[in-house]
Amino acid sequence: MYYIITRKKLILSFSILFLICMCSISCYVLASGTTSWGLCFRTPNALPEGNATSEELLKYNAYYTGSQDEKKVYLTFDVGYEAGYTNSILDTLKEQNVKAAFFIVGNFFDSDAATVKRMHDEGHIVANHTLTHPDMSKMSTFEDFKKQILPNEEKCKNITGEEMKKYYRPPQGIYNTQNLQDAQNLGYKTIFWSVAYVDWKQDSQPSHESAMATLRKRIHNGAIILLHSTSKTNMEILGDFITELKDQGYTFCSLDELEET
């Protein structure tokens, strides 16, 4: 019996050690040159480790978080297509008096111009999520990069009557340092994120409880929050999520304020 108990303890100890090592290795891999943005959540309600530091990103006018000194958060949505939820999300934001940034793919400008105009008219940032949502790390030249960015600027201006604000998010977070430089050369800030969860699978949407639980433990000072407008769960929990963060003393800020942090 003593041998069996000891063996179980050894197995458990090795299992825990393996998981700790894997987490450390994962974060090291993220920090050492992968072209897909990733996060390692070690501690609840703390800034996660990204595959680049805030200081490294800032060299290219890129961000994944704001200042850690104040209870400010930045709400952003990726908008690839209309699943029937975007205007309800806008209704909630209006009720809550919260401004967000919407990173929009080219086809949405064409198919949902009225919604884009509403975003702009209600004070939200209409931002650039590329023309066709490709793997931007495969753009071999600056000209190829521009072909994914500049057409959206024209589409936005045709709808809103104003120049698009220069915030860019690479599709799926896939990028390389040349992309960051190219975006900076076009006057853009590249915006990653420090809070997100698996919300984009329409056939397996998370429950309200699991979504809120994940978001609660990942929120932190300066969080740039990524949600998808195609998520029914996001539409349904958004009001409660915003209210909860306000009750905790968080202020929802515009990406325009990132430079001030």
Tab-separated table of C-alpha atoms in Angstrom:
chain	number	residue	atom	x	y	z
A	1	MET	CA	0.000	0.000	0.000
A	2	TYR	CA	2.839	2.370	0.896
A	3	TYR	CA	4.476	1.718	-2.478
A	4	ILE	CA	1.235	2.358	-4.363
A	5	ILE	CA	0.559	5.647	-2.597
A	6	THR	CA	4.155	6.811	-3.127
A	7	ARG	CA	4.004	5.885	-6.800
A	8	LYS	CA	0.809	7.839	-7.244
A	9	LYS	CA	2.365	10.833	-5.560
A	10	LEU	CA	5.389	10.584	-7.842
A	11	ILE	CA	3.204	10.404	-10.925
A	12	LEU	CA	1.193	13.404	-9.740
A	13	SER	CA	4.370	15.366	-9.009
A	14	PHE	CA	5.840	14.610	-12.428
A	15	SER	CA	2.531	15.535	-14.078
A	16	ILE	CA	2.472	18.916	-12.360
A	17	LEU	CA	6.114	19.520	-13.237
A	18	PHE	CA	5.429	18.609	-16.868
A	19	LEU	CA	2.535	21.088	-17.084
A	20	ILE	CA	4.631	23.858	-15.556
A	21	CYS	CA	7.447	23.152	-18.008
A	22	MET	CA	5.088	23.082	-20.960
A	23	CYS	CA	3.640	26.453	-20.012
A	24	SER	CA	7.144	27.891	-19.696
A	25	ILE	CA	8.210	26.385	-23.020
A	26	SER	CA	5.034	27.656	-24.693
A	27	CYS	CA	5.684	31.188	-23.524
A	28	TYR	CA	9.319	30.935	-24.615
A	29	VAL	CA	8.253	29.832	-28.104
A	30	LEU	CA	5.816	32.728	-28.294
A	31	ALA	CA	8.603	35.105	-27.330
A	32	SER	CA	11.123	33.772	-29.794
A	33	GLY	CA	9.857	34.588	-33.244
A	34	THR	CA	6.548	32.970	-34.136
A	35	THR	CA	4.407	35.020	-36.492
A	36	SER	CA	1.104	34.301	-34.749
A	37	TRP	CA	0.114	36.498	-31.816
A	38	GLY	CA	-0.386	34.427	-28.701
A	39	LEU	CA	-0.798	34.887	-24.975
A	40	CYS	CA	0.199	32.905	-21.907
A	41	PHE	CA	-2.190	33.505	-18.984
A	42	ARG	CA	-0.151	32.667	-15.887
A	43	THR	CA	-1.953	34.717	-13.228
A	44	PRO	CA	-5.644	35.697	-13.018
A	45	ASN	CA	-6.345	39.394	-13.592
A	46	ALA	CA	-2.761	40.158	-14.567
A	47	LEU	CA	-1.224	41.169	-17.874
A	48	PRO	CA	-0.571	37.959	-19.845
A	49	GLU	CA	2.754	37.305	-21.533
A	50	GLY	CA	2.668	37.871	-25.278
A	51	ASN	CA	5.114	36.710	-27.901
A	52	ALA	CA	6.508	40.233	-27.817
A	53	THR	CA	6.716	42.731	-24.981
A	54	SER	CA	4.974	46.095	-24.943
A	55	GLU	CA	8.371	47.754	-25.333
A	56	GLU	CA	9.268	45.657	-28.368
A	57	LEU	CA	5.930	46.357	-30.022
A	58	LEU	CA	6.103	50.071	-29.327
A	59	LYS	CA	9.115	50.337	-31.644
A	60	TYR	CA	6.628	49.718	-34.457
A	61	ASN	CA	3.784	51.783	-32.965
A	62	ALA	CA	2.045	48.534	-32.020
A	63	TYR	CA	0.170	47.683	-28.834
A	64	TYR	CA	-1.396	44.768	-27.027
A	65	THR	CA	-2.206	46.584	-23.794
A	66	GLY	CA	-2.490	50.007	-22.286
A	67	SER	CA	-0.978	51.213	-19.021
A	68	GLN	CA	-1.096	48.853	-16.051
A	69	ASP	CA	-1.357	51.758	-13.608
A	70	GLU	CA	-5.044	52.591	-14.048
A	71	LYS	CA	-8.302	50.667	-14.329
A	72	LYS	CA	-8.815	51.463	-17.991
A	73	VAL	CA	-9.875	48.995	-20.678
A	74	TYR	CA	-10.245	49.212	-24.449
A	75	LEU	CA	-13.117	47.339	-26.097
A	76	THR	CA	-12.576	46.119	-29.664
A	77	PHE	CA	-14.517	43.907	-32.066
A	78	ASP	CA	-13.376	42.007	-35.144
A	79	VAL	CA	-16.010	42.204	-37.879
A	80	GLY	CA	-15.640	39.761	-40.767
A	81	TYR	CA	-19.268	39.359	-41.808
A	82	GLU	CA	-22.769	39.962	-40.510
A	83	ALA	CA	-24.246	37.133	-38.447
A	84	GLY	CA	-27.211	39.175	-37.264
A	85	TYR	CA	-25.745	40.509	-34.022
A	86	THR	CA	-23.826	43.690	-34.818
A	87	ASN	CA	-26.689	46.148	-34.489
A	88	SER	CA	-27.753	44.611	-31.181
A	89	ILE	CA	-24.157	45.051	-30.003
A	90	LEU	CA	-24.341	48.680	-31.099
A	91	ASP	CA	-27.632	49.078	-29.213
A	92	THR	CA	-25.986	47.827	-26.026
A	93	LEU	CA	-22.961	50.084	-26.457
A	94	LYS	CA	-25.286	53.053	-26.917
A	95	GLU	CA	-27.288	52.150	-23.805
A	96	GLN	CA	-24.076	51.784	-21.810
A	97	ASN	CA	-22.478	54.923	-23.297
A	98	VAL	CA	-19.379	52.933	-24.238
A	99	LYS	CA	-17.294	53.526	-27.350
A	100	ALA	CA	-15.525	50.647	-29.075
A	101	ALA	CA	-13.286	50.033	-32.075
A	102	PHE	CA	-14.536	47.814	-34.905
A	103	PHE	CA	-11.856	46.179	-37.058
A	104	ILE	CA	-13.618	45.587	-40.354
A	105	VAL	CA	-12.856	43.303	-43.295
A	106	GLY	CA	-13.403	44.716	-46.792
A	107	ASN	CA	-16.532	42.767	-47.711
A	108	PHE	CA	-18.408	44.172	-44.699
A	109	PHE	CA	-18.011	47.710	-46.037
A	110	ASP	CA	-19.722	46.547	-49.218
A	111	SER	CA	-22.508	44.429	-47.709
A	112	ASP	CA	-23.313	46.432	-44.558
A	113	ALA	CA	-22.540	50.052	-45.328
A	114	ALA	CA	-25.432	51.280	-43.162
A	115	THR	CA	-23.993	49.488	-40.132
A	116	VAL	CA	-20.543	50.947	-40.777
A	117	LYS	CA	-22.081	54.417	-40.993
A	118	ARG	CA	-23.928	53.809	-37.742
A	119	MET	CA	-20.666	52.793	-36.025
A	120	HIS	CA	-19.029	56.001	-37.187
A	121	ASP	CA	-22.001	58.264	-36.447
A	122	GLU	CA	-22.310	56.898	-32.895
A	123	GLY	CA	-18.686	57.689	-32.127
A	124	HIS	CA	-16.996	54.320	-32.536
A	125	ILE	CA	-13.697	53.821	-34.331
A	126	VAL	CA	-13.962	52.161	-37.740
A	127	ALA	CA	-10.626	50.368	-38.100
A	128	ASN	CA	-8.810	48.250	-40.668
A	129	HIS	CA	-8.863	44.426	-40.638
A	130	THR	CA	-7.605	44.119	-44.264
A	131	LEU	CA	-9.433	43.749	-47.533
A	132	THR	CA	-9.717	39.940	-47.726
A	133	HIS	CA	-8.508	38.644	-44.322
A	134	PRO	CA	-5.348	36.849	-45.569
A	135	ASP	CA	-2.238	35.665	-43.775
A	136	MET	CA	-0.421	39.005	-43.783
A	137	SER	CA	2.946	37.420	-43.037
A	138	LYS	CA	2.858	36.113	-46.616
A	139	MET	CA	2.781	39.612	-48.104
A	140	SER	CA	6.148	39.598	-49.858
A	141	THR	CA	6.346	43.296	-50.727
A	142	PHE	CA	5.180	46.646	-49.387
A	143	GLU	CA	2.957	46.945	-52.469
A	144	ASP	CA	1.218	43.667	-51.578
A	145	PHE	CA	0.721	44.928	-48.032
A	146	LYS	CA	-0.811	48.183	-49.257
A	147	LYS	CA	-3.276	46.308	-51.476
A	148	GLN	CA	-4.797	44.813	-48.325
A	149	ILE	CA	-4.956	48.117	-46.469
A	150	LEU	CA	-5.597	51.067	-48.775
A	151	PRO	CA	-8.857	49.852	-50.407
A	152	ASN	CA	-10.533	49.769	-46.981
A	153	GLU	CA	-9.566	53.389	-46.434
A	154	GLU	CA	-11.398	54.336	-49.622
A	155	LYS	CA	-14.434	52.223	-48.731
A	156	CYS	CA	-14.618	53.800	-45.296
A	157	LYS	CA	-14.374	57.344	-46.623
A	158	ASN	CA	-17.071	56.682	-49.213
A	159	ILE	CA	-19.440	55.580	-46.435
A	160	THR	CA	-18.577	57.952	-43.596
A	161	GLY	CA	-17.314	60.970	-45.495
A	162	GLU	CA	-14.183	60.996	-43.332
A	163	GLU	CA	-10.734	59.461	-43.423
A	164	MET	CA	-10.422	56.072	-41.750
A	165	LYS	CA	-8.636	56.185	-38.418
A	166	LYS	CA	-5.348	54.379	-38.795
A	167	TYR	CA	-5.667	51.349	-36.568
A	168	TYR	CA	-4.857	47.954	-38.056
A	169	ARG	CA	-5.289	44.421	-36.745
A	170	PRO	CA	-3.686	41.522	-38.627
A	171	PRO	CA	-6.144	38.706	-39.388
A	172	GLN	CA	-5.867	35.857	-36.877
A	173	GLY	CA	-3.027	37.804	-35.284
A	174	ILE	CA	-0.605	36.423	-37.890
A	175	TYR	CA	2.222	38.844	-38.599
A	176	ASN	CA	5.937	39.389	-38.892
A	177	THR	CA	8.119	42.362	-38.056
A	178	GLN	CA	8.054	43.517	-41.669
A	179	ASN	CA	4.246	43.751	-41.437
A	180	LEU	CA	4.605	45.894	-38.327
A	181	GLN	CA	7.063	48.130	-40.153
A	182	ASP	CA	4.839	48.337	-43.230
A	183	ALA	CA	1.854	49.340	-41.120
A	184	GLN	CA	3.921	51.968	-39.363
A	185	ASN	CA	5.133	53.292	-42.719
A	186	LEU	CA	1.486	53.799	-43.682
A	187	GLY	CA	0.860	55.722	-40.471
A	188	TYR	CA	-0.969	52.870	-38.724
A	189	LYS	CA	-0.911	51.596	-35.178
A	190	THR	CA	-1.059	47.800	-35.063
A	191	ILE	CA	-3.480	46.671	-32.354
A	192	PHE	CA	-3.236	43.192	-30.876
A	193	TRP	CA	-5.061	42.211	-27.660
A	194	SER	CA	-4.504	41.056	-24.099
A	195	VAL	CA	-7.965	39.628	-23.392
A	196	ALA	CA	-9.854	37.215	-25.651
A	197	TYR	CA	-11.555	33.839	-25.564
A	198	VAL	CA	-12.868	31.271	-28.045
A	199	ASP	CA	-16.006	33.106	-29.170
A	200	TRP	CA	-15.859	32.747	-32.967
A	201	LYS	CA	-17.173	29.196	-33.442
A	202	GLN	CA	-20.782	29.763	-34.422
A	203	ASP	CA	-21.738	26.095	-34.154
A	204	SER	CA	-20.417	25.774	-30.610
A	205	GLN	CA	-20.984	29.052	-28.841
A	206	PRO	CA	-19.887	29.114	-25.195
A	207	SER	CA	-22.498	29.408	-22.474
A	208	HIS	CA	-23.009	32.738	-20.762
A	209	GLU	CA	-21.507	31.324	-17.579
A	210	SER	CA	-18.321	29.974	-19.162
A	211	ALA	CA	-17.781	33.109	-21.250
A	212	MET	CA	-18.176	35.419	-18.272
A	213	ALA	CA	-15.977	33.206	-16.091
A	214	THR	CA	-13.155	33.307	-18.650
A	215	LEU	CA	-13.434	37.045	-19.202
A	216	ARG	CA	-13.557	37.739	-15.454
A	217	LYS	CA	-10.274	36.005	-14.752
A	218	ARG	CA	-8.496	37.528	-17.761
A	219	ILE	CA	-9.460	41.181	-17.331
A	220	HIS	CA	-6.727	43.503	-16.038
A	221	ASN	CA	-5.679	47.131	-15.971
A	222	GLY	CA	-5.029	48.404	-19.487
A	223	ALA	CA	-6.699	45.416	-21.167
A	224	ILE	CA	-7.311	45.556	-24.897
A	225	ILE	CA	-10.330	43.273	-25.187
A	226	LEU	CA	-10.984	41.367	-28.408
A	227	LEU	CA	-14.511	40.116	-29.074
A	228	HIS	CA	-16.086	38.945	-32.319
A	229	SER	CA	-19.306	40.542	-33.521
A	230	THR	CA	-20.342	37.196	-35.039
A	231	SER	CA	-20.798	35.695	-31.564
A	232	LYS	CA	-24.355	35.280	-30.256
A	233	THR	CA	-22.963	34.830	-26.756
A	234	ASN	CA	-21.099	38.132	-26.978
A	235	MET	CA	-24.279	39.897	-28.038
A	236	GLU	CA	-26.180	38.411	-25.112
A	237	ILE	CA	-23.598	38.968	-22.346
A	238	LEU	CA	-22.206	42.317	-23.470
A	239	GLY	CA	-24.460	44.461	-21.269
A	240	ASP	CA	-23.739	42.411	-18.158
A	241	PHE	CA	-20.025	42.314	-18.949
A	242	ILE	CA	-19.810	46.090	-19.308
A	243	THR	CA	-21.877	46.688	-16.179
A	244	GLU	CA	-19.727	44.305	-14.148
A	245	LEU	CA	-16.513	46.004	-15.199
A	246	LYS	CA	-17.959	49.444	-14.457
A	247	ASP	CA	-19.002	48.214	-11.006
A	248	GLN	CA	-15.396	47.096	-10.443
A	249	GLY	CA	-14.198	50.620	-11.223
A	250	TYR	CA	-13.022	50.121	-14.802
A	251	THR	CA	-13.356	52.903	-17.369
A	252	PHE	CA	-13.894	52.086	-21.049
A	253	CYS	CA	-11.502	54.167	-23.139
A	254	SER	CA	-10.896	54.842	-26.812
A	255	LEU	CA	-7.855	53.519	-28.647
A	256	ASP	CA	-7.133	57.205	-29.290
A	257	GLU	CA	-6.109	57.387	-25.628
A	258	LEU	CA	-3.427	54.677	-25.885
A	259	GLU	CA	-0.727	57.249	-26.647
A	260	GLU	CA	-1.535	58.994	-23.380
A	261	THR	CA	-0.759	55.911	-21.276
